[in-house]
Amino acid sequence: MKCELCHKADAETAIRRGEGDDADELYVCNACAKSERQRRQKKSLRTRKVSGLPPDMSMSVTEISGDGNGDGPPPIISAIMDAFHDMVSDIEKAEKSAKSKKEPKMHDFPSSRVDAAYRIGGRLHLEALHLIGEMDAVKRAIRALGMELAGVNADGVSDAGHVYALRYSGTAERAKRIVSALLREERNARVRLFEEMPRVFGDSLCRALAVMKNCRLLSPGECFDLLSPLRLAAKEGMLDGITTDEIEKLLLATDLSNSEDRLEQEERDRVDAERADEMNSLFEDVVLNERAEEKFL
């Protein structure tokens, strides 16, 4: 029997070509089997869309670059504290409260009312502030005001997805002003990230895509964390092969309760492997589109 691909050499082994119910079993020579395996590996590693190439050829990203002319970081602390006029009084009250050792009663700000572009579920989505390196400064400013940005720690990932719930003491109106200032700075950070720091964003995006395409084990916390920059890219219309709604559904469906910690290691590895296979399949054909290439490549 001759090879079903090259039709020249004798068939020596069997391979599967295609996915799911459409997959076919072909009997091929060793040379064609090796070529098909390499083709599949190249496809799984591909993160950028390439047009104008001959059939069965692909290209992967090995370097991204930006103009490197970004300005210094914005004055995050000042911007947040300038959002209201009684800043000095609030800080003094927070200091007195700490000295008295009496913990103030804390409330959770209802983030569900925040603009959907800046939240995931009931938490604020501050990925851009993290990527430009200002998240620690923001947290210090919030603590100085007697409030807290409570992140999510899941499966060993600290502040997974960089989503936060604001916990505050005092009036709801004061907390509302703080949230408004936070969202203004996150909006400015996203603009700066796309316009002045494309290499930083491109690096985060391509790393996330590469892991989603090729991971063999994937915990819920890591999955949620990787989806976070992909959500920003999808909202900016920079991805082909997946929509913002699809990414947001994945984020909302992710269990961040650390419930899998109760599983035996063998069972947990099995669940993580199934999750990895699902993401491999879902992101196999997700690539940067032309708009993203103009920014990052």
mmCIF file of C-alpha atoms in Angstrom:
data_model
loop_
_atom_site.group_PDB
_atom_site.id
_atom_site.type_symbol
_atom_site.label_atom_id
_atom_site.label_comp_id
_atom_site.label_asym_id
_atom_site.label_seq_id
_atom_site.Cartn_x
_atom_site.Cartn_y
_atom_site.Cartn_z
ATOM 1 C CA MET A 1 0.000 0.000 0.000
ATOM 2 C CA LYS A 2 1.352 3.409 -0.975
ATOM 3 C CA CYS A 3 1.476 6.463 1.329
ATOM 4 C CA GLU A 4 -1.872 8.301 1.211
ATOM 5 C CA LEU A 5 -0.136 11.699 1.253
ATOM 6 C CA CYS A 6 2.828 11.517 -1.116
ATOM 7 C CA HIS A 7 1.558 8.444 -3.056
ATOM 8 C CA LYS A 8 5.165 7.401 -3.711
ATOM 9 C CA ALA A 9 6.739 5.576 -0.763
ATOM 10 C CA ASP A 10 5.221 2.537 0.930
ATOM 11 C CA ALA A 11 2.900 3.211 3.886
ATOM 12 C CA GLU A 12 4.637 2.403 7.181
ATOM 13 C CA THR A 13 2.497 3.965 9.941
ATOM 14 C CA ALA A 14 -0.941 5.402 10.683
ATOM 15 C CA ILE A 15 -1.727 9.007 11.668
ATOM 16 C CA ARG A 16 -4.903 10.972 12.422
ATOM 17 C CA ARG A 17 -5.540 14.166 10.481
ATOM 18 C CA GLY A 18 -8.255 16.639 11.431
ATOM 19 C CA GLU A 19 -10.242 17.138 14.645
ATOM 20 C CA GLY A 20 -13.222 15.467 16.306
ATOM 21 C CA ASP A 21 -15.714 13.641 14.112
ATOM 22 C CA ASP A 22 -14.025 14.973 10.959
ATOM 23 C CA ALA A 23 -10.690 13.305 11.767
ATOM 24 C CA ASP A 24 -9.418 10.734 9.246
ATOM 25 C CA GLU A 25 -6.932 7.931 9.769
ATOM 26 C CA LEU A 26 -4.296 7.885 7.046
ATOM 27 C CA TYR A 27 -1.620 5.318 6.291
ATOM 28 C CA VAL A 28 1.573 7.138 5.404
ATOM 29 C CA CYS A 29 5.317 6.729 5.068
ATOM 30 C CA ASN A 30 7.618 7.767 7.918
ATOM 31 C CA ALA A 31 8.728 10.919 6.093
ATOM 32 C CA CYS A 32 5.157 12.175 5.665
ATOM 33 C CA ALA A 33 4.319 11.260 9.283
ATOM 34 C CA LYS A 34 7.252 13.374 10.473
ATOM 35 C CA SER A 35 6.226 16.271 8.205
ATOM 36 C CA GLU A 36 2.626 16.152 9.481
ATOM 37 C CA ARG A 37 3.793 16.120 13.109
ATOM 38 C CA GLN A 38 5.995 19.175 12.482
ATOM 39 C CA ARG A 39 3.106 20.956 10.763
ATOM 40 C CA ARG A 40 0.855 20.410 13.777
ATOM 41 C CA GLN A 41 3.548 21.625 16.174
ATOM 42 C CA LYS A 42 4.093 24.797 14.162
ATOM 43 C CA LYS A 43 0.351 25.470 14.132
ATOM 44 C CA SER A 44 0.093 25.048 17.908
ATOM 45 C CA LEU A 45 2.937 27.525 18.456
ATOM 46 C CA ARG A 46 1.547 30.174 16.102
ATOM 47 C CA THR A 47 0.338 33.381 17.770
ATOM 48 C CA ARG A 48 0.230 35.786 14.853
ATOM 49 C CA LYS A 49 -1.918 35.769 11.771
ATOM 50 C CA VAL A 50 0.136 35.412 8.584
ATOM 51 C CA SER A 51 -1.338 35.931 5.153
ATOM 52 C CA GLY A 52 0.085 35.402 1.689
ATOM 53 C CA LEU A 53 1.949 32.168 2.536
ATOM 54 C CA PRO A 54 1.708 28.949 0.481
ATOM 55 C CA PRO A 55 -0.639 26.221 1.768
ATOM 56 C CA ASP A 56 0.511 24.247 4.820
ATOM 57 C CA MET A 57 3.028 26.932 5.796
ATOM 58 C CA SER A 58 2.863 29.039 8.985
ATOM 59 C CA MET A 59 4.942 31.514 10.937
ATOM 60 C CA SER A 60 5.441 32.038 14.695
ATOM 61 C CA VAL A 61 6.397 35.165 16.604
ATOM 62 C CA THR A 62 9.926 35.243 18.032
ATOM 63 C CA GLU A 63 10.216 38.964 18.812
ATOM 64 C CA ILE A 64 7.987 41.965 19.325
ATOM 65 C CA SER A 65 9.046 45.583 19.592
ATOM 66 C CA GLY A 66 7.793 49.070 20.353
ATOM 67 C CA ASP A 67 9.115 52.583 19.957
ATOM 68 C CA GLY A 68 10.524 52.727 23.520
ATOM 69 C CA ASN A 69 9.689 56.415 23.857
ATOM 70 C CA GLY A 70 7.198 56.172 26.761
ATOM 71 C CA ASP A 71 7.154 58.915 29.353
ATOM 72 C CA GLY A 72 7.632 58.353 33.062
ATOM 73 C CA PRO A 73 4.865 56.775 35.146
ATOM 74 C CA PRO A 74 1.808 58.893 35.966
ATOM 75 C CA PRO A 75 1.466 60.223 39.525
ATOM 76 C CA ILE A 76 -0.990 57.522 40.576
ATOM 77 C CA ILE A 77 -0.987 58.275 44.285
ATOM 78 C CA SER A 78 -1.636 61.978 43.758
ATOM 79 C CA ALA A 79 -4.332 61.309 41.186
ATOM 80 C CA ILE A 80 -6.288 59.079 43.540
ATOM 81 C CA MET A 81 -5.911 61.281 46.590
ATOM 82 C CA ASP A 82 -6.792 64.431 44.627
ATOM 83 C CA ALA A 83 -10.172 62.895 43.777
ATOM 84 C CA PHE A 84 -11.664 64.416 46.917
ATOM 85 C CA HIS A 85 -11.013 67.552 48.970
ATOM 86 C CA ASP A 86 -10.867 66.147 52.480
ATOM 87 C CA MET A 87 -7.740 64.049 51.853
ATOM 88 C CA VAL A 88 -5.738 65.306 54.848
ATOM 89 C CA SER A 89 -8.616 64.810 57.245
ATOM 90 C CA ASP A 90 -9.213 61.280 55.976
ATOM 91 C CA ILE A 91 -5.569 60.278 56.387
ATOM 92 C CA GLU A 92 -5.493 61.674 59.924
ATOM 93 C CA LYS A 93 -8.606 59.698 60.804
ATOM 94 C CA ALA A 94 -7.047 56.529 59.381
ATOM 95 C CA GLU A 95 -3.882 57.061 61.442
ATOM 96 C CA LYS A 96 -5.875 57.655 64.646
ATOM 97 C CA SER A 97 -7.897 54.538 63.977
ATOM 98 C CA ALA A 98 -4.713 52.463 63.589
ATOM 99 C CA LYS A 99 -3.298 53.838 66.852
ATOM 100 C CA SER A 100 -6.461 53.067 68.787
ATOM 101 C CA LYS A 101 -6.190 49.384 67.686
ATOM 102 C CA LYS A 102 -9.908 49.358 67.080
ATOM 103 C CA GLU A 103 -10.647 47.970 63.645
ATOM 104 C CA PRO A 104 -13.236 50.057 61.777
ATOM 105 C CA LYS A 105 -16.256 48.301 60.355
ATOM 106 C CA MET A 106 -15.562 47.510 56.711
ATOM 107 C CA HIS A 107 -18.082 47.394 53.875
ATOM 108 C CA ASP A 108 -17.811 45.915 50.379
ATOM 109 C CA PHE A 109 -18.354 48.427 47.592
ATOM 110 C CA PRO A 110 -21.033 47.164 45.140
ATOM 111 C CA SER A 111 -18.823 46.948 42.050
ATOM 112 C CA SER A 112 -21.652 45.431 40.020
ATOM 113 C CA ARG A 113 -22.751 48.999 39.233
ATOM 114 C CA VAL A 114 -19.378 49.898 37.704
ATOM 115 C CA ASP A 115 -18.986 50.230 33.913
ATOM 116 C CA ALA A 116 -18.733 46.682 32.543
ATOM 117 C CA ALA A 117 -15.460 47.480 30.750
ATOM 118 C CA TYR A 118 -13.747 47.880 34.139
ATOM 119 C CA ARG A 119 -15.059 44.916 36.074
ATOM 120 C CA ILE A 120 -15.261 41.139 35.944
ATOM 121 C CA GLY A 121 -18.298 39.953 37.840
ATOM 122 C CA GLY A 122 -18.390 41.909 41.085
ATOM 123 C CA ARG A 123 -14.712 42.917 41.100
ATOM 124 C CA LEU A 124 -12.795 45.824 39.559
ATOM 125 C CA HIS A 125 -10.529 44.785 36.671
ATOM 126 C CA LEU A 126 -7.246 46.725 36.996
ATOM 127 C CA GLU A 127 -4.981 44.769 34.633
ATOM 128 C CA ALA A 128 -3.532 47.855 32.926
ATOM 129 C CA LEU A 129 -2.427 49.451 36.226
ATOM 130 C CA HIS A 130 -0.613 46.191 36.990
ATOM 131 C CA LEU A 131 1.079 46.006 33.583
ATOM 132 C CA ILE A 132 2.435 49.567 33.720
ATOM 133 C CA GLY A 133 3.813 48.853 37.209
ATOM 134 C CA GLU A 134 1.581 51.088 39.345
ATOM 135 C CA MET A 135 -0.531 48.569 41.254
ATOM 136 C CA ASP A 136 1.622 48.630 44.399
ATOM 137 C CA ALA A 137 1.420 52.435 44.551
ATOM 138 C CA VAL A 138 -2.361 52.276 44.165
ATOM 139 C CA LYS A 139 -2.653 49.784 47.027
ATOM 140 C CA ARG A 140 -0.526 51.993 49.302
ATOM 141 C CA ALA A 141 -2.705 54.996 48.520
ATOM 142 C CA ILE A 142 -5.870 53.048 49.262
ATOM 143 C CA ARG A 143 -4.468 51.731 52.560
ATOM 144 C CA ALA A 144 -3.507 55.263 53.603
ATOM 145 C CA LEU A 145 -7.189 56.149 53.311
ATOM 146 C CA GLY A 146 -8.285 53.311 55.586
ATOM 147 C CA MET A 147 -9.543 51.170 52.728
ATOM 148 C CA GLU A 148 -8.413 47.949 51.068
ATOM 149 C CA LEU A 149 -8.233 46.513 47.575
ATOM 150 C CA ALA A 150 -8.833 42.807 48.202
ATOM 151 C CA GLY A 151 -7.448 40.637 45.421
ATOM 152 C CA VAL A 152 -7.980 36.938 44.724
ATOM 153 C CA ASN A 153 -5.360 34.349 45.666
ATOM 154 C CA ALA A 154 -6.086 31.098 43.852
ATOM 155 C CA ASP A 155 -3.924 28.010 43.310
ATOM 156 C CA GLY A 156 -0.756 29.835 44.341
ATOM 157 C CA VAL A 157 -1.404 32.830 42.049
ATOM 158 C CA SER A 158 -1.500 36.100 44.005
ATOM 159 C CA ASP A 159 -3.991 38.727 42.811
ATOM 160 C CA ALA A 160 -5.125 36.407 40.022
ATOM 161 C CA GLY A 161 -6.380 38.337 37.008
ATOM 162 C CA HIS A 162 -5.751 41.601 38.912
ATOM 163 C CA VAL A 163 -9.380 41.884 39.925
ATOM 164 C CA TYR A 164 -10.202 43.529 43.249
ATOM 165 C CA ALA A 165 -13.045 44.208 45.623
ATOM 166 C CA LEU A 166 -12.889 47.576 47.400
ATOM 167 C CA ARG A 167 -13.459 47.289 51.161
ATOM 168 C CA TYR A 168 -14.073 50.625 52.857
ATOM 169 C CA SER A 169 -15.003 52.256 56.122
ATOM 170 C CA GLY A 170 -16.897 55.538 56.329
ATOM 171 C CA THR A 171 -19.517 56.756 53.903
ATOM 172 C CA ALA A 172 -20.538 55.133 50.650
ATOM 173 C CA GLU A 173 -20.213 58.488 48.890
ATOM 174 C CA ARG A 174 -16.539 58.685 49.854
ATOM 175 C CA ALA A 175 -15.954 55.136 48.559
ATOM 176 C CA LYS A 176 -17.741 56.044 45.337
ATOM 177 C CA ARG A 177 -15.314 58.943 44.785
ATOM 178 C CA ILE A 178 -12.366 56.608 45.347
ATOM 179 C CA VAL A 179 -13.721 54.076 42.848
ATOM 180 C CA SER A 180 -14.295 56.841 40.307
ATOM 181 C CA ALA A 181 -10.667 57.922 40.706
ATOM 182 C CA LEU A 182 -9.460 54.315 40.393
ATOM 183 C CA LEU A 183 -11.390 53.772 37.173
ATOM 184 C CA ARG A 184 -10.081 57.041 35.737
ATOM 185 C CA GLU A 185 -6.513 55.873 36.410
ATOM 186 C CA GLU A 186 -7.194 52.411 34.953
ATOM 187 C CA ARG A 187 -8.628 54.063 31.832
ATOM 188 C CA ASN A 188 -5.526 56.270 31.524
ATOM 189 C CA ALA A 189 -3.296 53.243 32.137
ATOM 190 C CA ARG A 190 -4.956 51.344 29.282
ATOM 191 C CA VAL A 191 -4.387 54.258 26.913
ATOM 192 C CA ARG A 192 -0.772 54.528 27.996
ATOM 193 C CA LEU A 193 -0.290 50.788 27.677
ATOM 194 C CA PHE A 194 -1.569 50.706 24.084
ATOM 195 C CA GLU A 195 0.006 53.961 22.911
ATOM 196 C CA GLU A 196 3.267 54.303 24.850
ATOM 197 C CA MET A 197 4.139 50.802 26.077
ATOM 198 C CA PRO A 198 3.170 48.401 23.243
ATOM 199 C CA ARG A 199 6.110 46.090 23.933
ATOM 200 C CA VAL A 200 4.974 45.573 27.541
ATOM 201 C CA PHE A 201 1.423 44.761 26.497
ATOM 202 C CA GLY A 202 2.547 42.679 23.521
ATOM 203 C CA ASP A 203 4.813 40.607 25.771
ATOM 204 C CA SER A 204 1.999 39.888 28.230
ATOM 205 C CA LEU A 205 -0.426 39.054 25.436
ATOM 206 C CA CYS A 206 1.892 36.746 23.473
ATOM 207 C CA ARG A 207 2.994 34.922 26.635
ATOM 208 C CA ALA A 208 -0.647 34.322 27.575
ATOM 209 C CA LEU A 209 -1.489 33.059 24.077
ATOM 210 C CA ALA A 210 1.532 30.755 23.970
ATOM 211 C CA VAL A 211 0.636 29.148 27.311
ATOM 212 C CA MET A 212 -3.016 28.726 26.377
ATOM 213 C CA LYS A 213 -2.005 27.006 23.135
ATOM 214 C CA ASN A 214 0.627 24.670 24.582
ATOM 215 C CA CYS A 215 0.163 24.088 28.341
ATOM 216 C CA ARG A 216 -0.195 20.511 29.528
ATOM 217 C CA LEU A 217 -1.516 21.300 33.037
ATOM 218 C CA LEU A 218 -3.559 24.382 33.926
ATOM 219 C CA SER A 219 -5.013 25.336 37.317
ATOM 220 C CA PRO A 220 -8.096 27.588 37.641
ATOM 221 C CA GLY A 221 -6.060 30.439 39.166
ATOM 222 C CA GLU A 222 -3.480 30.405 36.375
ATOM 223 C CA CYS A 223 -6.180 30.143 33.707
ATOM 224 C CA PHE A 224 -7.988 33.178 35.144
ATOM 225 C CA ASP A 225 -4.716 35.132 35.307
ATOM 226 C CA LEU A 226 -3.841 34.383 31.668
ATOM 227 C CA LEU A 227 -7.307 35.340 30.437
ATOM 228 C CA SER A 228 -6.985 38.813 32.004
ATOM 229 C CA PRO A 229 -4.631 40.438 29.416
ATOM 230 C CA LEU A 230 -6.426 38.550 26.643
ATOM 231 C CA ARG A 231 -9.642 40.288 27.703
ATOM 232 C CA LEU A 232 -7.985 43.709 27.248
ATOM 233 C CA ALA A 233 -6.724 42.703 23.800
ATOM 234 C CA ALA A 234 -10.140 41.394 22.747
ATOM 235 C CA LYS A 235 -11.820 44.613 23.894
ATOM 236 C CA GLU A 236 -9.380 46.568 21.723
ATOM 237 C CA GLY A 237 -10.214 44.372 18.717
ATOM 238 C CA MET A 238 -6.742 42.840 18.516
ATOM 239 C CA LEU A 239 -7.559 39.109 18.329
ATOM 240 C CA ASP A 240 -8.889 36.855 15.581
ATOM 241 C CA GLY A 241 -10.494 33.556 16.515
ATOM 242 C CA ILE A 242 -12.188 34.514 19.792
ATOM 243 C CA THR A 243 -14.539 37.259 21.001
ATOM 244 C CA THR A 244 -14.640 39.401 24.123
ATOM 245 C CA ASP A 245 -17.880 37.690 25.193
ATOM 246 C CA GLU A 246 -16.274 34.258 24.938
ATOM 247 C CA ILE A 247 -13.307 35.320 27.070
ATOM 248 C CA GLU A 248 -15.569 36.940 29.656
ATOM 249 C CA LYS A 249 -17.690 33.785 29.884
ATOM 250 C CA LEU A 250 -14.519 31.796 30.571
ATOM 251 C CA LEU A 251 -13.499 34.271 33.274
ATOM 252 C CA LEU A 252 -16.890 34.189 34.979
ATOM 253 C CA ALA A 253 -17.029 30.387 34.823
ATOM 254 C CA THR A 254 -13.638 29.942 36.501
ATOM 255 C CA ASP A 255 -13.813 28.589 40.050
ATOM 256 C CA LEU A 256 -11.449 30.655 42.235
ATOM 257 C CA SER A 257 -12.491 29.089 45.539
ATOM 258 C CA ASN A 258 -9.446 26.789 45.735
ATOM 259 C CA SER A 259 -11.884 23.878 45.955
ATOM 260 C CA GLU A 260 -9.529 21.641 43.980
ATOM 261 C CA ASP A 261 -7.039 21.770 46.862
ATOM 262 C CA ARG A 262 -9.117 19.032 48.497
ATOM 263 C CA LEU A 263 -8.437 16.600 45.639
ATOM 264 C CA GLU A 264 -5.725 13.965 45.712
ATOM 265 C CA GLN A 265 -2.698 14.937 43.602
ATOM 266 C CA GLU A 266 -3.422 12.346 40.919
ATOM 267 C CA GLU A 267 -7.016 13.520 40.575
ATOM 268 C CA ARG A 268 -5.990 17.173 40.547
ATOM 269 C CA ASP A 269 -3.457 16.514 37.779
ATOM 270 C CA ARG A 270 -6.189 14.827 35.771
ATOM 271 C CA VAL A 271 -8.546 17.812 36.169
ATOM 272 C CA ASP A 272 -5.755 20.282 35.329
ATOM 273 C CA ALA A 273 -4.847 18.216 32.258
ATOM 274 C CA GLU A 274 -8.450 18.249 31.015
ATOM 275 C CA ARG A 275 -8.590 22.025 31.491
ATOM 276 C CA ALA A 276 -5.303 22.441 29.608
ATOM 277 C CA ASP A 277 -6.558 20.296 26.706
ATOM 278 C CA GLU A 278 -9.747 22.372 26.541
ATOM 279 C CA MET A 279 -7.810 25.643 26.381
ATOM 280 C CA ASN A 280 -5.346 24.184 23.825
ATOM 281 C CA SER A 281 -8.276 23.384 21.549
ATOM 282 C CA LEU A 282 -10.099 26.671 22.143
ATOM 283 C CA PHE A 283 -7.051 28.874 21.500
ATOM 284 C CA GLU A 284 -5.417 26.807 18.755
ATOM 285 C CA ASP A 285 -6.561 29.188 16.006
ATOM 286 C CA VAL A 286 -6.555 32.422 18.048
ATOM 287 C CA VAL A 287 -4.013 34.855 16.601
ATOM 288 C CA LEU A 288 -3.071 38.518 16.691
ATOM 289 C CA ASN A 289 -4.851 40.369 13.890
ATOM 290 C CA GLU A 290 -3.503 43.070 11.610
ATOM 291 C CA ARG A 291 -4.275 45.863 14.096
ATOM 292 C CA ALA A 292 -2.276 44.114 16.802
ATOM 293 C CA GLU A 293 0.613 43.478 14.421
ATOM 294 C CA GLU A 294 0.815 47.187 13.655
ATOM 295 C CA LYS A 295 1.221 47.863 17.392
ATOM 296 C CA PHE A 296 3.416 45.006 18.511
ATOM 297 C CA LEU A 297 5.436 43.795 15.499
#
